[in-house]
mmCIF file of C-alpha atoms in Angstrom:
data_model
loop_
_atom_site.group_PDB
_atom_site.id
_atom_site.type_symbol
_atom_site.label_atom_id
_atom_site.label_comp_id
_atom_site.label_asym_id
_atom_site.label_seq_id
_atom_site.Cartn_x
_atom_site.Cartn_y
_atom_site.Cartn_z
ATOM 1 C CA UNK A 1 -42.479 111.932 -22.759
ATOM 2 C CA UNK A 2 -45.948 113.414 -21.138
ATOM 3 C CA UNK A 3 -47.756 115.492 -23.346
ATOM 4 C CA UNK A 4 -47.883 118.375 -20.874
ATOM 5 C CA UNK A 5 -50.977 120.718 -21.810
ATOM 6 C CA UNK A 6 -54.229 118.786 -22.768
ATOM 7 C CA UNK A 7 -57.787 118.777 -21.544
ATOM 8 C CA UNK A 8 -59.433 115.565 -20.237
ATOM 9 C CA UNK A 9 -63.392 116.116 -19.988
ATOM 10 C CA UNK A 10 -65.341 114.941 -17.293
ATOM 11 C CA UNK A 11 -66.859 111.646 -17.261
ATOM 12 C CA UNK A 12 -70.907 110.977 -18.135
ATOM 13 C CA UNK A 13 -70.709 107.751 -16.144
ATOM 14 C CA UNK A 14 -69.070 105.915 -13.610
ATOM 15 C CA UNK A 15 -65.418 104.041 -15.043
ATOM 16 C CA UNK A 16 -65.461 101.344 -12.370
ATOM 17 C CA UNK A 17 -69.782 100.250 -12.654
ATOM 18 C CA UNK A 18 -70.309 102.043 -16.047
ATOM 19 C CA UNK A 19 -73.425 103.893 -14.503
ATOM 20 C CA UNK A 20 -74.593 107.346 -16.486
ATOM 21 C CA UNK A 21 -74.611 110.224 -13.860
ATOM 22 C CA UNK A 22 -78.064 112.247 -13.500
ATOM 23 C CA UNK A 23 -78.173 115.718 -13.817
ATOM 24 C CA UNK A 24 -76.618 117.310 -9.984
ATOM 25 C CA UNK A 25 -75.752 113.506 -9.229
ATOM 26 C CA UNK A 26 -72.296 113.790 -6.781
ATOM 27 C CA UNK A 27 -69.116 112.179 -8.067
ATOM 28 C CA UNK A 28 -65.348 111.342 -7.681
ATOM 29 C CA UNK A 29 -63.109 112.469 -9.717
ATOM 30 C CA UNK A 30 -59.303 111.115 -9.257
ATOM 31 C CA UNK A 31 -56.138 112.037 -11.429
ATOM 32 C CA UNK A 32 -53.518 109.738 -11.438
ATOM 33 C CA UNK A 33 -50.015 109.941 -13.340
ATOM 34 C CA UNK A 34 -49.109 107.056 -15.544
ATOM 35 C CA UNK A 35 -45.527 108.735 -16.848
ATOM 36 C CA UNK A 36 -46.942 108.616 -20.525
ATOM 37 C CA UNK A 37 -49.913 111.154 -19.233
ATOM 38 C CA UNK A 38 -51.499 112.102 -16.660
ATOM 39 C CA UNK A 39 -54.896 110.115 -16.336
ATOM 40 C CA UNK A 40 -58.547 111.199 -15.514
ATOM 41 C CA UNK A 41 -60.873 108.896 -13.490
ATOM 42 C CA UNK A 42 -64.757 109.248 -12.513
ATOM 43 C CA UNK A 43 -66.317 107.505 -9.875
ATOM 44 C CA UNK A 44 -70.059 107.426 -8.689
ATOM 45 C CA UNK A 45 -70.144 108.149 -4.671
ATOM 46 C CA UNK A 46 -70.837 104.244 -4.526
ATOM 47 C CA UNK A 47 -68.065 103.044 -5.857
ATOM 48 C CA UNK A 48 -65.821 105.514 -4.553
ATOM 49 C CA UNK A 49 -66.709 104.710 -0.991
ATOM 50 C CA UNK A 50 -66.404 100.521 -1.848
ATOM 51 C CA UNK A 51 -63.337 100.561 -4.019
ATOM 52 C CA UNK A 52 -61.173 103.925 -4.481
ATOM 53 C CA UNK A 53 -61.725 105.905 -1.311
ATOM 54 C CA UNK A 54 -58.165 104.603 -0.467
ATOM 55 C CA UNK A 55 -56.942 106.184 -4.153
ATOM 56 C CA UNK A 56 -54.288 108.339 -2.228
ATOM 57 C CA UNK A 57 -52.346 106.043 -1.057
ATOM 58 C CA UNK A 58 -52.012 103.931 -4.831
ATOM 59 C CA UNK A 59 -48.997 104.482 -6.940
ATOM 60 C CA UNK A 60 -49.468 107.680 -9.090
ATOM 61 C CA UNK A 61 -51.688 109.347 -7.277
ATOM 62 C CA UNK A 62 -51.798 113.159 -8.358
ATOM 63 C CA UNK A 63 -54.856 114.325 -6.506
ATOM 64 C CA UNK A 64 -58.104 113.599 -5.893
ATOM 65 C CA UNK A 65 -61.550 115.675 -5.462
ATOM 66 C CA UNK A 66 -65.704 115.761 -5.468
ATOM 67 C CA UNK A 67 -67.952 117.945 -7.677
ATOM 68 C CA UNK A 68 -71.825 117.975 -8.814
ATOM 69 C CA UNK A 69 -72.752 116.636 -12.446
ATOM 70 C CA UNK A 70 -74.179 119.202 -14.661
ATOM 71 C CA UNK A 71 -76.148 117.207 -17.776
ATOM 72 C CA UNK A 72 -74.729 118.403 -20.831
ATOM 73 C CA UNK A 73 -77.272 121.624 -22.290
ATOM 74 C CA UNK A 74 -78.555 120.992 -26.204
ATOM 75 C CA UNK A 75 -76.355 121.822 -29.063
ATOM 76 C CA UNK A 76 -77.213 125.001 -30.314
ATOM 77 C CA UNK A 77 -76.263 126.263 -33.906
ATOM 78 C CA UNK A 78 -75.353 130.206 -32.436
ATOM 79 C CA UNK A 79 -72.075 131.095 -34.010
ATOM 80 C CA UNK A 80 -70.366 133.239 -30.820
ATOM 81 C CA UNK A 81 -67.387 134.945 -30.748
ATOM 82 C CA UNK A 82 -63.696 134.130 -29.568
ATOM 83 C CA UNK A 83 -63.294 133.775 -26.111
ATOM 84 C CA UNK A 84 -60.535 133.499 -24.195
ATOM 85 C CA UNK A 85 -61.475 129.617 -23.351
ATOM 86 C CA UNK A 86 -62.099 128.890 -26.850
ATOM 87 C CA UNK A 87 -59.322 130.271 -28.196
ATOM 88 C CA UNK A 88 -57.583 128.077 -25.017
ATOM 89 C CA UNK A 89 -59.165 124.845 -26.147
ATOM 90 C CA UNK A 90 -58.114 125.432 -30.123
ATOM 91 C CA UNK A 91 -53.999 126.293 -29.077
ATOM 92 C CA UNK A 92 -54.232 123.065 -26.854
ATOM 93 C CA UNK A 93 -56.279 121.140 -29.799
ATOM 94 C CA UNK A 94 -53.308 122.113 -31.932
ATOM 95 C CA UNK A 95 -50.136 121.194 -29.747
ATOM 96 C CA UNK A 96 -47.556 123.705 -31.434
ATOM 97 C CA UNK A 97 -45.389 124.631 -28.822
ATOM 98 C CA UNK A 98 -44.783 128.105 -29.898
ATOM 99 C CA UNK A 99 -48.517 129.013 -28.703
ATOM 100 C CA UNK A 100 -47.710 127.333 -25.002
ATOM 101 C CA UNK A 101 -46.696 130.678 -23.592
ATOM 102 C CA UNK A 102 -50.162 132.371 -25.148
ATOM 103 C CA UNK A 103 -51.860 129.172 -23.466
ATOM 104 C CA UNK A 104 -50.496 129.681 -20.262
ATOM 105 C CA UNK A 105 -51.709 133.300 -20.222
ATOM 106 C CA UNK A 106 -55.022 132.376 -21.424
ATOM 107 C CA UNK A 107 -55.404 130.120 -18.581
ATOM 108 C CA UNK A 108 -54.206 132.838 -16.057
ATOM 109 C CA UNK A 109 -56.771 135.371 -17.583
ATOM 110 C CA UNK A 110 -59.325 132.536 -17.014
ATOM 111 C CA UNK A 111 -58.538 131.730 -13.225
ATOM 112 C CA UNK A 112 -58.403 135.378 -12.611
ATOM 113 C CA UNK A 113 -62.110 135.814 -13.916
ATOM 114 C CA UNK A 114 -63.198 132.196 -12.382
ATOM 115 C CA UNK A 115 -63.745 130.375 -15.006
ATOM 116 C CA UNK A 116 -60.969 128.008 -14.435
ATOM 117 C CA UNK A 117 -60.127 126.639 -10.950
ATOM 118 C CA UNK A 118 -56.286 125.533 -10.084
ATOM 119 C CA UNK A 119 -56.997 121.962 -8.355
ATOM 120 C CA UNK A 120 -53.697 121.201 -8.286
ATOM 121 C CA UNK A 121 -49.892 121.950 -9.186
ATOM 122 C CA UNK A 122 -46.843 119.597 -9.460
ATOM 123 C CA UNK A 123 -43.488 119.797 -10.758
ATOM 124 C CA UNK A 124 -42.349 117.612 -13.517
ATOM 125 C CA UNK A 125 -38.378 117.251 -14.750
ATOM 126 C CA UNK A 126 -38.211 120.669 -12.880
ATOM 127 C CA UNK A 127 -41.360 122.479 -14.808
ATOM 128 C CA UNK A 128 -44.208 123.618 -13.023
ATOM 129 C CA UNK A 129 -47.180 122.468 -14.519
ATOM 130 C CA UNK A 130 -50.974 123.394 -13.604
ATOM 131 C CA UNK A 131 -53.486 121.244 -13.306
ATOM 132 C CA UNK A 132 -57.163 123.283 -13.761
ATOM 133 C CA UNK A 133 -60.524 122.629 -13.662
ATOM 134 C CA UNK A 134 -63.920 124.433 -15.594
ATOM 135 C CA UNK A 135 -66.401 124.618 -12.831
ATOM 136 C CA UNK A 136 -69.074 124.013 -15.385
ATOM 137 C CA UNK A 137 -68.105 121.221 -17.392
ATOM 138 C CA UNK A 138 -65.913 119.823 -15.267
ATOM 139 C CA UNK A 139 -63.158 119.544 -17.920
ATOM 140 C CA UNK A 140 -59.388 119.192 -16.100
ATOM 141 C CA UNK A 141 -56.638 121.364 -18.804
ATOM 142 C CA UNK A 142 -53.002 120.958 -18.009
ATOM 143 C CA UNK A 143 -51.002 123.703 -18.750
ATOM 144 C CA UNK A 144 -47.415 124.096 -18.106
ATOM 145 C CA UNK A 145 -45.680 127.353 -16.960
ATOM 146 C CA UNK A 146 -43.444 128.717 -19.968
ATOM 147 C CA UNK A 147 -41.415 130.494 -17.414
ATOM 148 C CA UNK A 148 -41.636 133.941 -18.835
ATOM 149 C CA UNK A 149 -39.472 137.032 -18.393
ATOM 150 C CA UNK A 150 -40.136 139.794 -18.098
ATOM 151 C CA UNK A 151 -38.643 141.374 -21.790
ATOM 152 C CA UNK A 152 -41.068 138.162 -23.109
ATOM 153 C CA UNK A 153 -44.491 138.969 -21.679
ATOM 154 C CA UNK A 154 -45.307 142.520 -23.353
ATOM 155 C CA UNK A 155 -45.248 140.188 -26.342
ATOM 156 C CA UNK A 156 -46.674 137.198 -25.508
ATOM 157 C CA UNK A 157 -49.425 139.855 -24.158
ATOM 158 C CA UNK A 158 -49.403 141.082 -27.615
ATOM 159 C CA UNK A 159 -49.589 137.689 -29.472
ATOM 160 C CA UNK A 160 -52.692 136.676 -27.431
ATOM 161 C CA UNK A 161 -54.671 140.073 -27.998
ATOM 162 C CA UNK A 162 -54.150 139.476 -31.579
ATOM 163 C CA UNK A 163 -55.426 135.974 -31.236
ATOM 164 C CA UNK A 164 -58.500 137.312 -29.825
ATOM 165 C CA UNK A 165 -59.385 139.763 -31.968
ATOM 166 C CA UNK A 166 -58.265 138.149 -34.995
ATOM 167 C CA UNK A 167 -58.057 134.360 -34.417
ATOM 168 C CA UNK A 168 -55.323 132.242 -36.183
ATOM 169 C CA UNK A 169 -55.578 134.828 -39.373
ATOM 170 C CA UNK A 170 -53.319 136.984 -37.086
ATOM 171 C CA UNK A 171 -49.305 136.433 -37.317
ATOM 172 C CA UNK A 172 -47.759 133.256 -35.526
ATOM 173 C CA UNK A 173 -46.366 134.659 -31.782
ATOM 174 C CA UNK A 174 -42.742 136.478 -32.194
ATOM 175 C CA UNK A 175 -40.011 135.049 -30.259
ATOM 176 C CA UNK A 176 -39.190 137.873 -27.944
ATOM 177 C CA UNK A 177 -35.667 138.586 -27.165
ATOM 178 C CA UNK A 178 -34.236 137.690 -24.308
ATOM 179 C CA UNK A 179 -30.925 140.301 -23.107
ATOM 180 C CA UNK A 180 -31.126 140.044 -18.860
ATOM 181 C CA UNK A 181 -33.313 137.033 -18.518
ATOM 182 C CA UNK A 182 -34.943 137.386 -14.821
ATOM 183 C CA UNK A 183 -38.059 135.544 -13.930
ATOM 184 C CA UNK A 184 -41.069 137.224 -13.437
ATOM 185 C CA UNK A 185 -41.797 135.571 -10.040
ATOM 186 C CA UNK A 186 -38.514 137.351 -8.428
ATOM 187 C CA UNK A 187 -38.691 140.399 -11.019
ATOM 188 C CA UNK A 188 -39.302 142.957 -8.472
ATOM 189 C CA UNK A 189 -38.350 142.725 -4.731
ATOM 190 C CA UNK A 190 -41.248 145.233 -4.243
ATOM 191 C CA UNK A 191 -43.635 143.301 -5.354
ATOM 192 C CA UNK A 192 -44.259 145.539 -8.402
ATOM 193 C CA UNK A 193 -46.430 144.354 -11.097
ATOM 194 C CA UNK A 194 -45.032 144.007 -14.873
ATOM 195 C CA UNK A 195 -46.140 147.047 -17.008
ATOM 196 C CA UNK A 196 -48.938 146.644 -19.393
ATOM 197 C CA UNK A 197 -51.251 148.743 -21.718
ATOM 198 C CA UNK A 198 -55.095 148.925 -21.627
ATOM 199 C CA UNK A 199 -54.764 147.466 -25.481
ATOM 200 C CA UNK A 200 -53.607 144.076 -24.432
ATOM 201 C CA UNK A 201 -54.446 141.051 -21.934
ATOM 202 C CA UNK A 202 -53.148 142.330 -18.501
ATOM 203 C CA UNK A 203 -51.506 138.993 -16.179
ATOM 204 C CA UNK A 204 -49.961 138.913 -13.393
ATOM 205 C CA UNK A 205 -47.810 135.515 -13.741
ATOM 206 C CA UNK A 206 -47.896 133.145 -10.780
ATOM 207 C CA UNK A 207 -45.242 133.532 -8.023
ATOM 208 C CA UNK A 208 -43.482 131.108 -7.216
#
């Protein structure tokens, strides 16, 4: 079975001529799916023009698109505190499903502010998953959708302001309990927005 929320980081190099990219050097990025995962490829504009410009129409193809290498900046010792991405990159390190709904929050909060970028969204055995990009690194993270009602996300809201503020130190997420399931996306004809304090992580969940 995939394993449906990781992060794949952008190449230094070229796969197909092994090349290092220069700092603001164009590239190629494609993703293809290979049923065990979903894999990450790097191309320089060379070899993307000789050898993989065709990539869409090869078996697996996911989706394909160009960005601007940023050299990697010199490891620094500052000690900084939680952010939403880090906390994003320690619940995906640790691949215990019970923190996928906090994940997939985390990555909304993220898009919302810009510092994630959806490049692409496919359904898998009838799950939405999300395929998003960091602008600045260039690292892909694929995050499911949890498919949360709307008696779940007060808590999962809860669970993930917790996690902020007090890391993994804080209680493992509660299962909320679920009496009238109804999916966010169709929760309100209206177009109403779930309720939310000013004390917790306020997301709108994606429509469908």
């Amino acid at each position: 079975m995939i394993t449906e929320w990781n992060i794949q980081s952008r190449g230094h190099g070229c796969e197909a001529c092994g090349k290092s990219f220069s700092d603001k050097e164009a590239y190629h990025t494609v993703l293809f799916d290979e049923k065990a995962d979903f894999r990450r490829s790097d191309f320089c504009v060379t070899c993307w023009q000789e050898k993989f410009s065709d990539s869409r129409s090869r078996e697996g193809f996911i989706s394909c698109w160009h960005g601007v290498y940023a050299a990697p900046p010199p490891p620094h010792e500052a000690i900084k505190k939680e952010t939403a991405e880090t906390l994003l990159r320690k619940l995906i390190e640790l691949n215990d499903p019970q923190y996928m709904p906090a994940g997939y929050i985390l990555a909304v909060m993220l898009e919302r502010k810009r510092l994630l970028k959806v490049k692409e969204q496919i359904v898998r055995d009838g799950k939405r998953i999300f395929i998003y990009e960091q602008p600045k690194t260039g690292d892909i993270f694929t995050i499911p959708d949890p498919d949360l009602h709307l008696d779940q996300l007060q808590q999962v809201q809860r669970d993930v302001a917790a996690l902020l503020e007090h890391g993994f130190n804080s209680p493992a997420p509660a299962a909320a309990a679920v009496e009238t399931p109804a999916p966010v996306g169709n929760a309100a004809a209206d177009g109403s927005e779930p309720p939310a304090t000013t004390e917790e992580p306020v997301v709108e969940t994606k429509a469908d």
